Short mmCIF file of C-alpha atoms and ligand atoms in Angstrom, two decimals:
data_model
loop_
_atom_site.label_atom_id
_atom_site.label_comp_id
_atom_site.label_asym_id
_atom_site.label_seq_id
_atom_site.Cartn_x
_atom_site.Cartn_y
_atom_site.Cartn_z
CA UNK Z 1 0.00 0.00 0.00
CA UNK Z 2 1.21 3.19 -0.59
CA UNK Z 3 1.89 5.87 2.30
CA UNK Z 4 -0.89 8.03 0.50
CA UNK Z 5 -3.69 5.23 0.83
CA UNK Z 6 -2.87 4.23 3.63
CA UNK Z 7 -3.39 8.22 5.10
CA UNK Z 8 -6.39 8.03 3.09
CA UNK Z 9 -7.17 4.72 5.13
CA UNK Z 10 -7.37 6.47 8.63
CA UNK Z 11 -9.08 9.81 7.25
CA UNK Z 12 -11.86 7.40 5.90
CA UNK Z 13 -12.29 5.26 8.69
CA UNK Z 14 -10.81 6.50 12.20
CA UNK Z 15 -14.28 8.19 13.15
CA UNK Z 16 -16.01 4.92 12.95
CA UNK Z 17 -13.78 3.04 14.54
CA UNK Z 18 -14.12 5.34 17.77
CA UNK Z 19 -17.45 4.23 17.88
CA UNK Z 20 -16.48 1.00 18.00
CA UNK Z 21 -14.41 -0.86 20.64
CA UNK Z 22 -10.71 -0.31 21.14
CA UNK Z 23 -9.12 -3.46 19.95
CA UNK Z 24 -5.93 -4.22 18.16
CA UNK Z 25 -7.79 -6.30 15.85
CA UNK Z 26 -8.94 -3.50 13.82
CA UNK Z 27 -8.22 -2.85 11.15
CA UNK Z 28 -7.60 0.73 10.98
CA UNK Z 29 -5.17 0.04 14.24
CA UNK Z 30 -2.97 -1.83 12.64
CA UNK Z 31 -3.05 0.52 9.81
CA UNK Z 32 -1.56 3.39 12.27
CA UNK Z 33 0.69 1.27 14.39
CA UNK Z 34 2.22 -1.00 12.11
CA UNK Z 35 1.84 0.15 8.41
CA UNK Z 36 2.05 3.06 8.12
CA UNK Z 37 5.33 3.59 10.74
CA UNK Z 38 6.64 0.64 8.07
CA UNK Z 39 6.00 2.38 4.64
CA UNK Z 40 7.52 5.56 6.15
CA UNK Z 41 10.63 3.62 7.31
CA UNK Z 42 11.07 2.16 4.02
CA UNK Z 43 10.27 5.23 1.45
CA UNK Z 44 13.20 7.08 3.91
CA UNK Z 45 15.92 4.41 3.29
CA UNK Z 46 18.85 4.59 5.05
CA UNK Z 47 19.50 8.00 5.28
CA UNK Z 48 17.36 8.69 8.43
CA UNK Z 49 18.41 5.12 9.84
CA UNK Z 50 18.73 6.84 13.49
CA UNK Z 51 15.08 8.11 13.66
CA UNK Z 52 12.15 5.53 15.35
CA UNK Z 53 9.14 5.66 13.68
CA UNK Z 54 6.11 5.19 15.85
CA UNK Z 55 2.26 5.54 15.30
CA UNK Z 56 -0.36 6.28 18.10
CA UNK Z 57 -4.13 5.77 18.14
CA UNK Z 58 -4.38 5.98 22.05
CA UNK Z 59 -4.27 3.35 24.85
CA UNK Z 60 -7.59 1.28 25.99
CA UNK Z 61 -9.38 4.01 24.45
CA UNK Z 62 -9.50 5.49 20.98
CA UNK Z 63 -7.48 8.53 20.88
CA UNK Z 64 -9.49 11.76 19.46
CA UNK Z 65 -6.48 12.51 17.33
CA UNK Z 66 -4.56 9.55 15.87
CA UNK Z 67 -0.55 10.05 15.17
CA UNK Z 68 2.54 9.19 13.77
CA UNK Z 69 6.05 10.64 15.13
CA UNK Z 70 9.16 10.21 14.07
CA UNK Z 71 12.27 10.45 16.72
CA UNK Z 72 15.56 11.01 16.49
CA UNK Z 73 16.70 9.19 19.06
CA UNK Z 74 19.47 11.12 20.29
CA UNK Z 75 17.04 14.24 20.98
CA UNK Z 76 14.14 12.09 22.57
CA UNK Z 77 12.88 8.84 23.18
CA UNK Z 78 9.42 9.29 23.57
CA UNK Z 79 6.88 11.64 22.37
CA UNK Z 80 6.23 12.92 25.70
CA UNK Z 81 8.87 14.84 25.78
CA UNK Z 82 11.40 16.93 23.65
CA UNK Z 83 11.44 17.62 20.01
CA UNK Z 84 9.63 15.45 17.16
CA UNK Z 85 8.26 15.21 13.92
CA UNK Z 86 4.75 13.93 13.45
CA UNK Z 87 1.80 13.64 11.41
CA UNK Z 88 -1.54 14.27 13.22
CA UNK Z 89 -5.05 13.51 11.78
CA UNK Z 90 -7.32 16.62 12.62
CA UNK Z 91 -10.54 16.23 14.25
CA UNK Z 92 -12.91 16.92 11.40
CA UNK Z 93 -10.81 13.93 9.84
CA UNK Z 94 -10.22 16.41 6.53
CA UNK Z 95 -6.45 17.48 7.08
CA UNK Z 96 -3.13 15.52 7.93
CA UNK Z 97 -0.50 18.19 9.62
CA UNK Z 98 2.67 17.11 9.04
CA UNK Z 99 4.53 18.92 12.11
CA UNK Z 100 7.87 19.49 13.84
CA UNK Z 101 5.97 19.68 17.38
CA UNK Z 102 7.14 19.39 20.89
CA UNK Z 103 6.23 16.93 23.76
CA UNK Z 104 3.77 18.30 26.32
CA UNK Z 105 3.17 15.50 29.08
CA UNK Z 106 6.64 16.09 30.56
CA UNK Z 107 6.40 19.86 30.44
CA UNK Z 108 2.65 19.50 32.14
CA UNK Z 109 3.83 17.62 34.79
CA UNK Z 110 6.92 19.88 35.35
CA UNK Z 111 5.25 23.19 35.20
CA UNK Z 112 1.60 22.82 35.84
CA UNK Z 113 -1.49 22.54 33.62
CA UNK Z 114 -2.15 26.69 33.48
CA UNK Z 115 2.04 27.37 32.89
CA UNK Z 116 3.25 24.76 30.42
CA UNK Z 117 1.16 25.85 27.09
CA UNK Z 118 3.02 29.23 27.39
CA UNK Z 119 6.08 27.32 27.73
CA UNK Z 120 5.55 25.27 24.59
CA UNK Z 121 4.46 28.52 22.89
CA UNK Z 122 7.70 30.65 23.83
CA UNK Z 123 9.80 27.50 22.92
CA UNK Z 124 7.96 27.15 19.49
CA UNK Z 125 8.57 30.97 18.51
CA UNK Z 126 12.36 30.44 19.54
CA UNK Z 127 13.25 27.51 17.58
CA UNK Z 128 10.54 28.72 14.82
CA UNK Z 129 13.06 31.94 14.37
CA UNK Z 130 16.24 29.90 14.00
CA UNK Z 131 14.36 28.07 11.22
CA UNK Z 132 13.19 31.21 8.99
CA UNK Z 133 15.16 29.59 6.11
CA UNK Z 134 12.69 26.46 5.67
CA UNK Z 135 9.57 29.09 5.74
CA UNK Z 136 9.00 28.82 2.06
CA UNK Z 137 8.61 24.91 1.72
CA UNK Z 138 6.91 24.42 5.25
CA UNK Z 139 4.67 27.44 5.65
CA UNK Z 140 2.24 26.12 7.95
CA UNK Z 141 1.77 28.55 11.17
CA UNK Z 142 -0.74 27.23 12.99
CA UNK Z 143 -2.68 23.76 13.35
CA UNK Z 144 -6.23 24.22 14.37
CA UNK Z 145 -9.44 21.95 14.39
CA UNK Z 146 -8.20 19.73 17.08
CA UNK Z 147 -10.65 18.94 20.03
CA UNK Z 148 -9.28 16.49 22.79
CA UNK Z 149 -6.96 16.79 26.02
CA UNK Z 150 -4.34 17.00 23.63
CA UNK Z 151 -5.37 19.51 21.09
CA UNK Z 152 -4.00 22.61 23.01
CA UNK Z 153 -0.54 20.86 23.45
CA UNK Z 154 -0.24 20.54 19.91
CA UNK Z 155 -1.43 23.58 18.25
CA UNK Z 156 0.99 25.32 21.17
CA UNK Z 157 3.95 23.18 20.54
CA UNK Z 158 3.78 23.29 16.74
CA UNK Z 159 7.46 24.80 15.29
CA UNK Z 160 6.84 24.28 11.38
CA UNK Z 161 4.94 22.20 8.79
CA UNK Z 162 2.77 21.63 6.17
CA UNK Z 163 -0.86 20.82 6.14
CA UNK Z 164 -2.62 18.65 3.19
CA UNK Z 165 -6.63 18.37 2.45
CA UNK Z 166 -7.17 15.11 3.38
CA UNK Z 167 -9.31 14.96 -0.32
CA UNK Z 168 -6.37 15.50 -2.20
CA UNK Z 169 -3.40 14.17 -0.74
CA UNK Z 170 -0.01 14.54 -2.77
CA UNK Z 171 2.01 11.69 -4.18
CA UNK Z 172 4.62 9.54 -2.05
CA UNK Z 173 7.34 11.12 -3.93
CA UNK Z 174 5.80 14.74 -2.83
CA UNK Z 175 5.00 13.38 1.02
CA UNK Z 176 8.83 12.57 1.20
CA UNK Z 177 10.30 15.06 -0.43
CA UNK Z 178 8.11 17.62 2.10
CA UNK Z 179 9.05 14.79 5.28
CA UNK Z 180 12.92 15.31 3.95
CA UNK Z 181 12.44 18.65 4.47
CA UNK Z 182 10.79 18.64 8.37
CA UNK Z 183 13.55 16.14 8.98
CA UNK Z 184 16.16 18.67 7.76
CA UNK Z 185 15.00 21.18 9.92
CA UNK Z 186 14.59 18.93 12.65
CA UNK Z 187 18.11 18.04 12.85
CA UNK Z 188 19.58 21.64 12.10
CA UNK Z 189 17.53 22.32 15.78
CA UNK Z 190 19.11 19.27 17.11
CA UNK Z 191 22.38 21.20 16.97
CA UNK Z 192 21.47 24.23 18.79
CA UNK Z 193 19.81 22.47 21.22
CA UNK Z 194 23.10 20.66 22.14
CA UNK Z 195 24.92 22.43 25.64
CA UNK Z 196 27.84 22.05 27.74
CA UNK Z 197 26.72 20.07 30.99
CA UNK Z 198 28.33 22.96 33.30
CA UNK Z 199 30.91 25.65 33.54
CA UNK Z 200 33.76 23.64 34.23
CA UNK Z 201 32.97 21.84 30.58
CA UNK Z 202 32.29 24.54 28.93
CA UNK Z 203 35.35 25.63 29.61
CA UNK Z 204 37.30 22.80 29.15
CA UNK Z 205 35.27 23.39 25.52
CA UNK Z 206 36.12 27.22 24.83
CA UNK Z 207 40.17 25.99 25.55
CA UNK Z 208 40.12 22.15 23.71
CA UNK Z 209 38.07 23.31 20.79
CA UNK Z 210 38.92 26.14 18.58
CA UNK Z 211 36.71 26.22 15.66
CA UNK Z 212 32.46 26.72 16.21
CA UNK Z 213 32.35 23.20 14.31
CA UNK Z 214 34.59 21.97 16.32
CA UNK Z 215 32.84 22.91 19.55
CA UNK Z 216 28.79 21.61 17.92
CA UNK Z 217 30.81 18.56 17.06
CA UNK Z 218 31.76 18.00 21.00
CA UNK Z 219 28.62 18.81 22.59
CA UNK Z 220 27.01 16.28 19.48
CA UNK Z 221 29.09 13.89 21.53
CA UNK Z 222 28.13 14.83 25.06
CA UNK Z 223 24.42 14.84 23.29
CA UNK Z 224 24.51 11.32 22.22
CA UNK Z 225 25.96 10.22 25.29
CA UNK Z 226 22.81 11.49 27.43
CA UNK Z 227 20.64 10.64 24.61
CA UNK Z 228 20.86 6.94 24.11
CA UNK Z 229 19.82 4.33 25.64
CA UNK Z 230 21.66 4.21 28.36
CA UNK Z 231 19.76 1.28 30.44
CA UNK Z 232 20.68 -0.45 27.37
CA UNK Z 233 24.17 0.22 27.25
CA UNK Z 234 24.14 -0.66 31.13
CA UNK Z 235 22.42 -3.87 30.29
CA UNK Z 236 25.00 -5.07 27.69
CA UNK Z 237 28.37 -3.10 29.79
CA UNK Z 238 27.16 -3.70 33.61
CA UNK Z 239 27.90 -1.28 36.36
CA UNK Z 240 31.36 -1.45 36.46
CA UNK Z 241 33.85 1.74 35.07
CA UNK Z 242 35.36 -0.06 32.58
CA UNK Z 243 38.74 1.98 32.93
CA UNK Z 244 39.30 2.04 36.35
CA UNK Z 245 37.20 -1.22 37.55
CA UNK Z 246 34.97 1.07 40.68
CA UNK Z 247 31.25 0.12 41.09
CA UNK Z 248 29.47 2.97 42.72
CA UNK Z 249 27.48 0.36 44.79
CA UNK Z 250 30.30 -1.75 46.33
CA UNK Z 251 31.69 1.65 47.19
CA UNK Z 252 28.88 4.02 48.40
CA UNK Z 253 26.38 1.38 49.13
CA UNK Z 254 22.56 1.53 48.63
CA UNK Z 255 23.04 5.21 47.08
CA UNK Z 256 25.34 4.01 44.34
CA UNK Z 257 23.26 1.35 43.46
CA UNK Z 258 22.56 1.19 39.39
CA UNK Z 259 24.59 4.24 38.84
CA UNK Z 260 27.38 4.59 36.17
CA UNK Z 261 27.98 7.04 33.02
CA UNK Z 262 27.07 6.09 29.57
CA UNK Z 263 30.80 7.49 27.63
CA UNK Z 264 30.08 8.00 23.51
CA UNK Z 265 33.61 5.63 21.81
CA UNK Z 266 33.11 6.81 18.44
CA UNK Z 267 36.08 9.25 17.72
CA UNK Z 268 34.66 12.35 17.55
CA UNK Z 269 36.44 13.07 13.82
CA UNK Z 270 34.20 10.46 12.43
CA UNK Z 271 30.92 12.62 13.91
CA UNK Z 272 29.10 15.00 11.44
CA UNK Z 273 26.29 17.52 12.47
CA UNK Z 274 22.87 17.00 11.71
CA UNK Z 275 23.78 13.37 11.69
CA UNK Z 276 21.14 10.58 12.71
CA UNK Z 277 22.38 7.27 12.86
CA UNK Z 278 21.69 3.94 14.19
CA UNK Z 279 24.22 2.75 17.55
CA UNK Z 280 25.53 -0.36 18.64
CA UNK Z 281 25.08 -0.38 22.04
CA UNK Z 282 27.99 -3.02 22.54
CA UNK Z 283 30.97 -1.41 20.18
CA UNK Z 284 29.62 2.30 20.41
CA UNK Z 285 29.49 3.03 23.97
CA UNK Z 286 30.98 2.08 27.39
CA UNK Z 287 30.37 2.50 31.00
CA UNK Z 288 32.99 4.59 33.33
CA UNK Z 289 32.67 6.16 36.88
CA UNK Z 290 32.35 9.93 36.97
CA UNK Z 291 36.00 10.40 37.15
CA UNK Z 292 37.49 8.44 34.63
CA UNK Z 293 34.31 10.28 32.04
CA UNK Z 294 35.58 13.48 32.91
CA UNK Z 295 38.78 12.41 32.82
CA UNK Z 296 38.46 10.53 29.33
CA UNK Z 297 37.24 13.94 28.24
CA UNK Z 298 40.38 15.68 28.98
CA UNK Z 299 42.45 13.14 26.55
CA UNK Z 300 43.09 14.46 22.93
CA UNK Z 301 41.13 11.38 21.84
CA UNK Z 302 38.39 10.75 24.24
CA UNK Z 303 37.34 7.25 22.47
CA UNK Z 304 40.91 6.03 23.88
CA UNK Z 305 39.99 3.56 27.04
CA UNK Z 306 43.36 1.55 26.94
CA UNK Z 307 45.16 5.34 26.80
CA UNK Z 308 43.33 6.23 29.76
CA UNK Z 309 43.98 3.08 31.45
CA UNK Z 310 47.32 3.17 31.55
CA UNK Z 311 47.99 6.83 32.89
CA UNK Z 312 45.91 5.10 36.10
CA UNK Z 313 47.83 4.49 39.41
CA UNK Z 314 45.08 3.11 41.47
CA UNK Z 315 42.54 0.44 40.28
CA UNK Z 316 39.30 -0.85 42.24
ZN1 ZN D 401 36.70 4.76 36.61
ZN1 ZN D 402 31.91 10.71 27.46
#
């Protein structure tokens, strides 16, 4: 099926199915969570391997408006929070916004029902001014015509897009070309976004690093690092610095218990900006106490372990 039917699918039949029980079995579920994630992922190729595509229709109950997002996962993991690309099906069930949008449930629980949509709205017309140059193909301002405990979160937290009547969608080739261009936006945000953790690195930036690229390419790293999975990387690494051999728990007791740093090994020479790819949790990444990270940091090459290692006069 192409991506177009299969848009044309949910616009057609979403209404009636919220009439009907939520079940798995229906069809037009499987048409959001499984199909249409899957033609997406394969129309984009490999160029966006990094990015998880993931469709929504609610949970027990039928969602007013049903989605499909599309994370990169080193700037969030989950729709809830953070910055995302989407598609949402309007209420009316007559437009598809395709949208770089912002997650509201983590921001609501942080700042309060009354506080957060100003929040998402003072974010939005931030990142929507560092994005001025991708006005002309994405010039959709606003999304309206939602209803739903959602639909203020979106319309707020909507950066850029492009809206299409649901009666005459585009072609796949247009629908990509367009999702190219929310995903090239997307990850030029992803760079700005990216910050020092505190003084002390930002300084050890402003000396280390001389050139602006340079510097993005650095706090990419640093990005990635608190980005990925890191209960994954724990999983396949364990909890003990694999430089220096301490494990927070046999030292500090109860408090240290599951703690350890997630350190990025890819050199960062072989990083490029804007870049979304997919990690392997086993060669990319490894687990070191606090001191050995920042020490690892302070190393010309910071992928180095064994370089590391060996400048160490105590081991655990
Ligand atoms: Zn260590
Ligand atoms: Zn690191």
């Amino acid at each position: 099926m192409e991506l177009n039917e299969a848009f044309k699918t949910v616009i057609e039949n979403y209404e009636k199915a919220r009439t009907q029980a939520f079940s798995k079995a229906n069809p037009i579920y499987q048409t959001i969570i499984n199909e249409i994630p899957g033609k997406i992922g394969d129309l984009l190729g490999g160029e966006w391997s990094g990015l998880k595509v993931k469709g929504g229709v609610g949970t027990g109950n039928w969602a007013q408006v049903p989605w499909c997002c599309l994370l990169n996962l080193r700037v969030t993991t989950t729709p809830k929070r953070g910055i995302y690309v989407v598609y949402l099906f309007n209420s009316k069930y007559n437009k598809i916004y395709l949208s770089l949008n912002q997650g509201t449930d983590s921001l609501n629980e942080e700042y309060g029902e009354k506080e957060y949509i100003n929040i998402l709205k003072l974010r939005a017309s931030l990142y929507k001014s560092k994005l001025s140059k991708y006005k002309k193909q994405l010039p959709l301002d606003n999304i309206v015509n939602f209803r739903g405990r959602k639909a203020d979160g979106y319309s707020a937290g909507h950066i850029i897009g492009i809206e299409y009547d649901a009666m005459n969608l585009p072609s796949d080739g247009k629908l990509v070309a367009d999702l190219n261009e929310v995903l090239n936006a997307y990850s030029s945000l992803s760079d700005y976004e990216i910050k020092p953790l505190d003084q002390d690195e930002a300084e050890l930036i402003a000396s280390k690093y001389k050139t602006i690229e340079e510097r993005k390419i650095y706090c990419l790293h640093r990005s990635i690092e608190r980005n990925s999975s890191a209960k994954k990387v724990k999983k396949i690494h364990g909890l003990r610095c694999e430089c220096c051999g301490l494990n927070f728990e046999e030292r500090y007791g109860e408090i240290g218990k599951g703690f350890i740093e997630v350190h990025h090994l890819i050199p960062l020479s072989s990083l490029k900006l804007g870049e979304c790819r997919k990690y392997d949790f086993d060669k990319d990444f490894a687990v070191l106490c606090s001191n050995c990270h920042r020490m690892i940091h302070r190393q010309s090459d910071p992928s180095d372990i064994d370089a590391l290692r060996k400048q160490l006069k105590v081991t655990f």
